[in-house]
């Protein structure tokens, strides 16, 4: 039976269904994130060892930092600035502290890492010289080979909930990269901070384990 031979009420019912289906298919609204979904790779069970950060100890590091100007809005604009980083381990390697100093910005940041031998995981905390606050919660995880993965749930600067990912990549004996990414939709990652590191002379770059001013 074609539409031309339908009874009037049948015709109206069919056309109503077609119009509704077309409207649903052409809507401009983005798909809603599945509240039970997680972005690729997200896990708070990644483990490591107390030697994960040995690579970074005993040297000073020259670094170029790249920060996305605004997160969660699709921005493609970045700030880029140089910095110096010096790292020291404590408690036989169970804890590490490094300070990064950015002379062109006049700011510093401190990273505290603590290893839980029962869980075989690192917890990583950040403190900025802007406010002196220990950021919570920490990201947790560890290294497998030359790749480190660390994750947590948090809120961004606008108090929007995000999942957080740190990735460390040891490229060779003297080069490494760190990346921070947020997931706003539980499906994709937006990288918003990248640090490229080159090993330097600690005697020239650091004073008592801190970046030379």
mmCIF file of C-alpha atoms in Angstrom:
data_model
loop_
_atom_site.group_PDB
_atom_site.id
_atom_site.type_symbol
_atom_site.label_atom_id
_atom_site.label_comp_id
_atom_site.label_asym_id
_atom_site.label_seq_id
_atom_site.Cartn_x
_atom_site.Cartn_y
_atom_site.Cartn_z
ATOM 1 C CA UNK A 1 0.000 0.000 0.000
ATOM 2 C CA UNK A 2 1.390 3.444 -0.934
ATOM 3 C CA UNK A 3 0.763 6.717 0.884
ATOM 4 C CA UNK A 4 -1.588 7.756 -1.907
ATOM 5 C CA UNK A 5 -3.918 4.856 -1.068
ATOM 6 C CA UNK A 6 -3.797 5.226 2.714
ATOM 7 C CA UNK A 7 -6.936 6.045 4.660
ATOM 8 C CA UNK A 8 -6.813 9.650 5.991
ATOM 9 C CA UNK A 9 -6.087 8.750 9.618
ATOM 10 C CA UNK A 10 -3.419 6.246 8.552
ATOM 11 C CA UNK A 11 -1.804 8.838 6.297
ATOM 12 C CA UNK A 12 -1.647 11.386 9.126
ATOM 13 C CA UNK A 13 -0.139 8.836 11.498
ATOM 14 C CA UNK A 14 2.560 7.864 9.005
ATOM 15 C CA UNK A 15 3.422 11.490 8.190
ATOM 16 C CA UNK A 16 3.636 12.396 11.886
ATOM 17 C CA UNK A 17 6.115 9.570 12.401
ATOM 18 C CA UNK A 18 8.225 10.695 9.381
ATOM 19 C CA UNK A 19 8.335 14.324 10.566
ATOM 20 C CA UNK A 20 9.323 13.311 14.109
ATOM 21 C CA UNK A 21 12.044 10.967 12.869
ATOM 22 C CA UNK A 22 13.459 13.638 10.517
ATOM 23 C CA UNK A 23 13.552 16.232 13.298
ATOM 24 C CA UNK A 24 15.339 13.825 15.631
ATOM 25 C CA UNK A 25 17.930 12.965 12.974
ATOM 26 C CA UNK A 26 18.661 16.610 12.082
ATOM 27 C CA UNK A 27 18.927 18.099 15.571
ATOM 28 C CA UNK A 28 22.007 20.248 16.260
ATOM 29 C CA UNK A 29 22.205 19.227 19.920
ATOM 30 C CA UNK A 30 25.448 17.324 20.671
ATOM 31 C CA UNK A 31 25.164 13.788 22.002
ATOM 32 C CA UNK A 32 25.047 13.591 25.760
ATOM 33 C CA UNK A 33 27.923 11.853 27.507
ATOM 34 C CA UNK A 34 27.179 8.500 29.029
ATOM 35 C CA UNK A 35 27.421 9.066 32.767
ATOM 36 C CA UNK A 36 28.865 5.582 33.148
ATOM 37 C CA UNK A 37 31.528 6.024 30.462
ATOM 38 C CA UNK A 38 35.202 6.721 31.028
ATOM 39 C CA UNK A 39 37.697 8.328 28.644
ATOM 40 C CA UNK A 40 40.230 6.042 26.919
ATOM 41 C CA UNK A 41 42.903 4.687 29.213
ATOM 42 C CA UNK A 42 41.473 6.133 32.431
ATOM 43 C CA UNK A 43 42.386 4.002 35.434
ATOM 44 C CA UNK A 44 43.223 4.606 39.073
ATOM 45 C CA UNK A 45 44.834 1.163 39.390
ATOM 46 C CA UNK A 46 48.029 1.802 37.377
ATOM 47 C CA UNK A 47 51.035 0.702 39.462
ATOM 48 C CA UNK A 48 54.768 1.395 39.498
ATOM 49 C CA UNK A 49 57.901 1.134 41.652
ATOM 50 C CA UNK A 50 59.972 3.386 43.879
ATOM 51 C CA UNK A 51 62.461 3.727 41.001
ATOM 52 C CA UNK A 52 59.989 5.323 38.571
ATOM 53 C CA UNK A 53 61.420 8.826 39.006
ATOM 54 C CA UNK A 54 65.104 7.926 39.390
ATOM 55 C CA UNK A 55 65.618 9.174 35.822
ATOM 56 C CA UNK A 56 64.825 12.740 36.898
ATOM 57 C CA UNK A 57 66.968 12.829 40.039
ATOM 58 C CA UNK A 58 70.508 14.203 40.242
ATOM 59 C CA UNK A 59 70.182 16.593 37.306
ATOM 60 C CA UNK A 60 68.893 20.040 36.573
ATOM 61 C CA UNK A 61 66.420 20.322 33.723
ATOM 62 C CA UNK A 62 65.800 23.025 31.154
ATOM 63 C CA UNK A 63 62.186 22.962 30.072
ATOM 64 C CA UNK A 64 59.850 24.649 27.638
ATOM 65 C CA UNK A 65 56.294 24.839 28.935
ATOM 66 C CA UNK A 66 53.219 25.107 26.724
ATOM 67 C CA UNK A 67 49.852 25.907 28.315
ATOM 68 C CA UNK A 68 46.488 26.113 26.593
ATOM 69 C CA UNK A 69 45.069 29.609 27.077
ATOM 70 C CA UNK A 70 41.623 28.314 28.044
ATOM 71 C CA UNK A 71 40.455 24.787 28.728
ATOM 72 C CA UNK A 72 37.186 23.119 27.827
ATOM 73 C CA UNK A 73 36.180 25.564 25.069
ATOM 74 C CA UNK A 74 38.027 24.152 22.065
ATOM 75 C CA UNK A 75 40.844 26.724 22.230
ATOM 76 C CA UNK A 76 43.881 26.268 19.971
ATOM 77 C CA UNK A 77 45.925 29.135 21.460
ATOM 78 C CA UNK A 78 48.908 28.371 23.695
ATOM 79 C CA UNK A 79 51.247 30.225 26.033
ATOM 80 C CA UNK A 80 54.903 29.132 25.719
ATOM 81 C CA UNK A 81 57.629 30.003 28.226
ATOM 82 C CA UNK A 82 60.982 28.658 29.505
ATOM 83 C CA UNK A 83 61.604 27.275 32.980
ATOM 84 C CA UNK A 84 64.185 25.419 35.068
ATOM 85 C CA UNK A 85 63.438 22.346 37.184
ATOM 86 C CA UNK A 86 65.457 20.747 39.985
ATOM 87 C CA UNK A 87 64.422 17.481 41.673
ATOM 88 C CA UNK A 88 65.484 15.700 44.881
ATOM 89 C CA UNK A 89 64.430 12.359 46.345
ATOM 90 C CA UNK A 90 63.793 11.618 50.026
ATOM 91 C CA UNK A 91 63.050 8.634 52.280
ATOM 92 C CA UNK A 92 65.183 6.307 50.213
ATOM 93 C CA UNK A 93 63.243 7.117 47.059
ATOM 94 C CA UNK A 94 59.758 6.854 48.602
ATOM 95 C CA UNK A 95 59.210 10.583 48.057
ATOM 96 C CA UNK A 96 60.434 13.149 45.555
ATOM 97 C CA UNK A 97 60.172 16.923 45.433
ATOM 98 C CA UNK A 98 60.904 19.119 42.455
ATOM 99 C CA UNK A 99 60.590 22.845 41.985
ATOM 100 C CA UNK A 100 60.076 24.521 38.630
ATOM 101 C CA UNK A 101 60.894 28.205 38.207
ATOM 102 C CA UNK A 102 59.664 30.243 35.226
ATOM 103 C CA UNK A 103 61.723 33.479 35.137
ATOM 104 C CA UNK A 104 59.674 35.253 32.455
ATOM 105 C CA UNK A 105 56.488 34.689 34.446
ATOM 106 C CA UNK A 106 58.011 35.229 37.885
ATOM 107 C CA UNK A 107 56.258 32.128 39.230
ATOM 108 C CA UNK A 108 57.261 28.757 40.666
ATOM 109 C CA UNK A 109 55.570 25.433 41.161
ATOM 110 C CA UNK A 110 56.402 22.506 43.405
ATOM 111 C CA UNK A 111 55.592 18.847 42.751
ATOM 112 C CA UNK A 112 55.432 16.418 45.682
ATOM 113 C CA UNK A 113 55.287 12.686 44.928
ATOM 114 C CA UNK A 114 54.798 9.979 47.549
ATOM 115 C CA UNK A 115 54.936 6.225 46.932
ATOM 116 C CA UNK A 116 52.500 3.823 48.647
ATOM 117 C CA UNK A 117 54.244 0.404 48.780
ATOM 118 C CA UNK A 118 51.001 -1.404 49.650
ATOM 119 C CA UNK A 119 49.243 -0.143 46.515
ATOM 120 C CA UNK A 120 52.481 0.204 44.516
ATOM 121 C CA UNK A 121 51.312 3.621 43.395
ATOM 122 C CA UNK A 122 52.581 7.171 43.338
ATOM 123 C CA UNK A 123 50.378 10.043 44.475
ATOM 124 C CA UNK A 124 51.357 13.337 42.849
ATOM 125 C CA UNK A 125 50.469 16.729 44.329
ATOM 126 C CA UNK A 126 51.033 20.227 42.920
ATOM 127 C CA UNK A 127 51.629 23.508 44.773
ATOM 128 C CA UNK A 128 51.741 26.835 42.920
ATOM 129 C CA UNK A 129 53.508 29.945 44.171
ATOM 130 C CA UNK A 130 50.362 31.845 43.185
ATOM 131 C CA UNK A 131 48.387 30.542 46.179
ATOM 132 C CA UNK A 132 50.611 28.105 48.109
ATOM 133 C CA UNK A 133 47.825 25.508 48.247
ATOM 134 C CA UNK A 134 48.376 21.760 47.988
ATOM 135 C CA UNK A 135 46.076 20.753 45.151
ATOM 136 C CA UNK A 136 43.768 17.855 45.946
ATOM 137 C CA UNK A 137 43.061 15.170 45.031
ATOM 138 C CA UNK A 138 46.390 13.821 43.753
ATOM 139 C CA UNK A 139 46.763 11.954 40.489
ATOM 140 C CA UNK A 140 47.813 8.335 41.079
ATOM 141 C CA UNK A 141 49.666 5.771 38.983
ATOM 142 C CA UNK A 142 53.123 4.674 37.932
ATOM 143 C CA UNK A 143 55.529 3.858 35.105
ATOM 144 C CA UNK A 144 55.689 0.899 32.763
ATOM 145 C CA UNK A 145 58.936 1.104 30.844
ATOM 146 C CA UNK A 146 59.392 4.641 29.534
ATOM 147 C CA UNK A 147 55.724 5.624 29.892
ATOM 148 C CA UNK A 148 54.131 6.941 33.087
ATOM 149 C CA UNK A 149 50.362 7.256 33.544
ATOM 150 C CA UNK A 150 48.567 9.010 36.396
ATOM 151 C CA UNK A 151 44.839 9.743 36.790
ATOM 152 C CA UNK A 152 42.271 11.354 39.081
ATOM 153 C CA UNK A 153 38.900 13.132 39.182
ATOM 154 C CA UNK A 154 38.901 16.846 39.942
ATOM 155 C CA UNK A 155 37.407 20.229 38.972
ATOM 156 C CA UNK A 156 38.920 22.785 36.617
ATOM 157 C CA UNK A 157 39.467 26.487 37.336
ATOM 158 C CA UNK A 158 35.770 27.143 36.614
ATOM 159 C CA UNK A 159 34.669 24.347 38.974
ATOM 160 C CA UNK A 160 33.606 22.074 36.122
ATOM 161 C CA UNK A 161 34.094 18.358 36.881
ATOM 162 C CA UNK A 162 36.905 16.738 34.911
ATOM 163 C CA UNK A 163 38.904 13.575 34.789
ATOM 164 C CA UNK A 164 42.629 14.321 34.845
ATOM 165 C CA UNK A 165 45.488 12.517 33.133
ATOM 166 C CA UNK A 166 49.258 13.005 33.477
ATOM 167 C CA UNK A 167 51.487 11.294 30.931
ATOM 168 C CA UNK A 168 55.275 11.086 31.259
ATOM 169 C CA UNK A 169 57.318 9.911 28.276
ATOM 170 C CA UNK A 170 61.061 9.286 28.609
ATOM 171 C CA UNK A 171 62.299 9.805 25.056
ATOM 172 C CA UNK A 172 65.996 9.084 25.570
ATOM 173 C CA UNK A 173 68.748 9.572 28.145
ATOM 174 C CA UNK A 174 68.365 13.370 28.181
ATOM 175 C CA UNK A 175 64.868 14.197 26.904
ATOM 176 C CA UNK A 176 61.416 13.727 28.396
ATOM 177 C CA UNK A 177 57.912 15.059 27.965
ATOM 178 C CA UNK A 178 55.076 15.585 30.444
ATOM 179 C CA UNK A 179 51.449 16.215 29.425
ATOM 180 C CA UNK A 180 48.318 17.121 31.342
ATOM 181 C CA UNK A 181 44.886 16.463 29.843
ATOM 182 C CA UNK A 182 41.284 16.885 31.009
ATOM 183 C CA UNK A 183 38.193 14.973 29.951
ATOM 184 C CA UNK A 184 34.968 16.932 30.201
ATOM 185 C CA UNK A 185 32.729 14.429 28.408
ATOM 186 C CA UNK A 186 34.054 11.089 29.704
ATOM 187 C CA UNK A 187 34.892 10.192 26.104
ATOM 188 C CA UNK A 188 37.766 12.340 24.873
ATOM 189 C CA UNK A 189 40.900 14.017 26.266
ATOM 190 C CA UNK A 190 41.916 17.650 25.779
ATOM 191 C CA UNK A 191 45.641 18.181 26.368
ATOM 192 C CA UNK A 192 46.085 21.563 28.050
ATOM 193 C CA UNK A 193 49.657 21.620 29.381
ATOM 194 C CA UNK A 194 52.863 20.188 27.892
ATOM 195 C CA UNK A 195 56.389 20.319 29.261
ATOM 196 C CA UNK A 196 59.419 19.345 27.170
ATOM 197 C CA UNK A 197 62.505 18.632 29.305
ATOM 198 C CA UNK A 198 66.225 18.580 28.413
ATOM 199 C CA UNK A 199 68.780 17.376 30.950
ATOM 200 C CA UNK A 200 71.224 20.069 32.071
ATOM 201 C CA UNK A 201 74.118 20.659 34.463
ATOM 202 C CA UNK A 202 72.724 20.611 38.002
ATOM 203 C CA UNK A 203 75.717 22.572 39.320
ATOM 204 C CA UNK A 204 74.852 25.441 36.986
ATOM 205 C CA UNK A 205 71.069 25.276 37.194
ATOM 206 C CA UNK A 206 70.377 24.476 40.860
ATOM 207 C CA UNK A 207 71.311 25.826 44.290
ATOM 208 C CA UNK A 208 70.716 23.407 47.181
ATOM 209 C CA UNK A 209 68.266 21.438 45.051
ATOM 210 C CA UNK A 210 66.287 24.494 43.930
ATOM 211 C CA UNK A 211 66.346 26.347 40.614
ATOM 212 C CA UNK A 212 68.921 29.129 40.581
ATOM 213 C CA UNK A 213 67.362 32.602 40.456
#
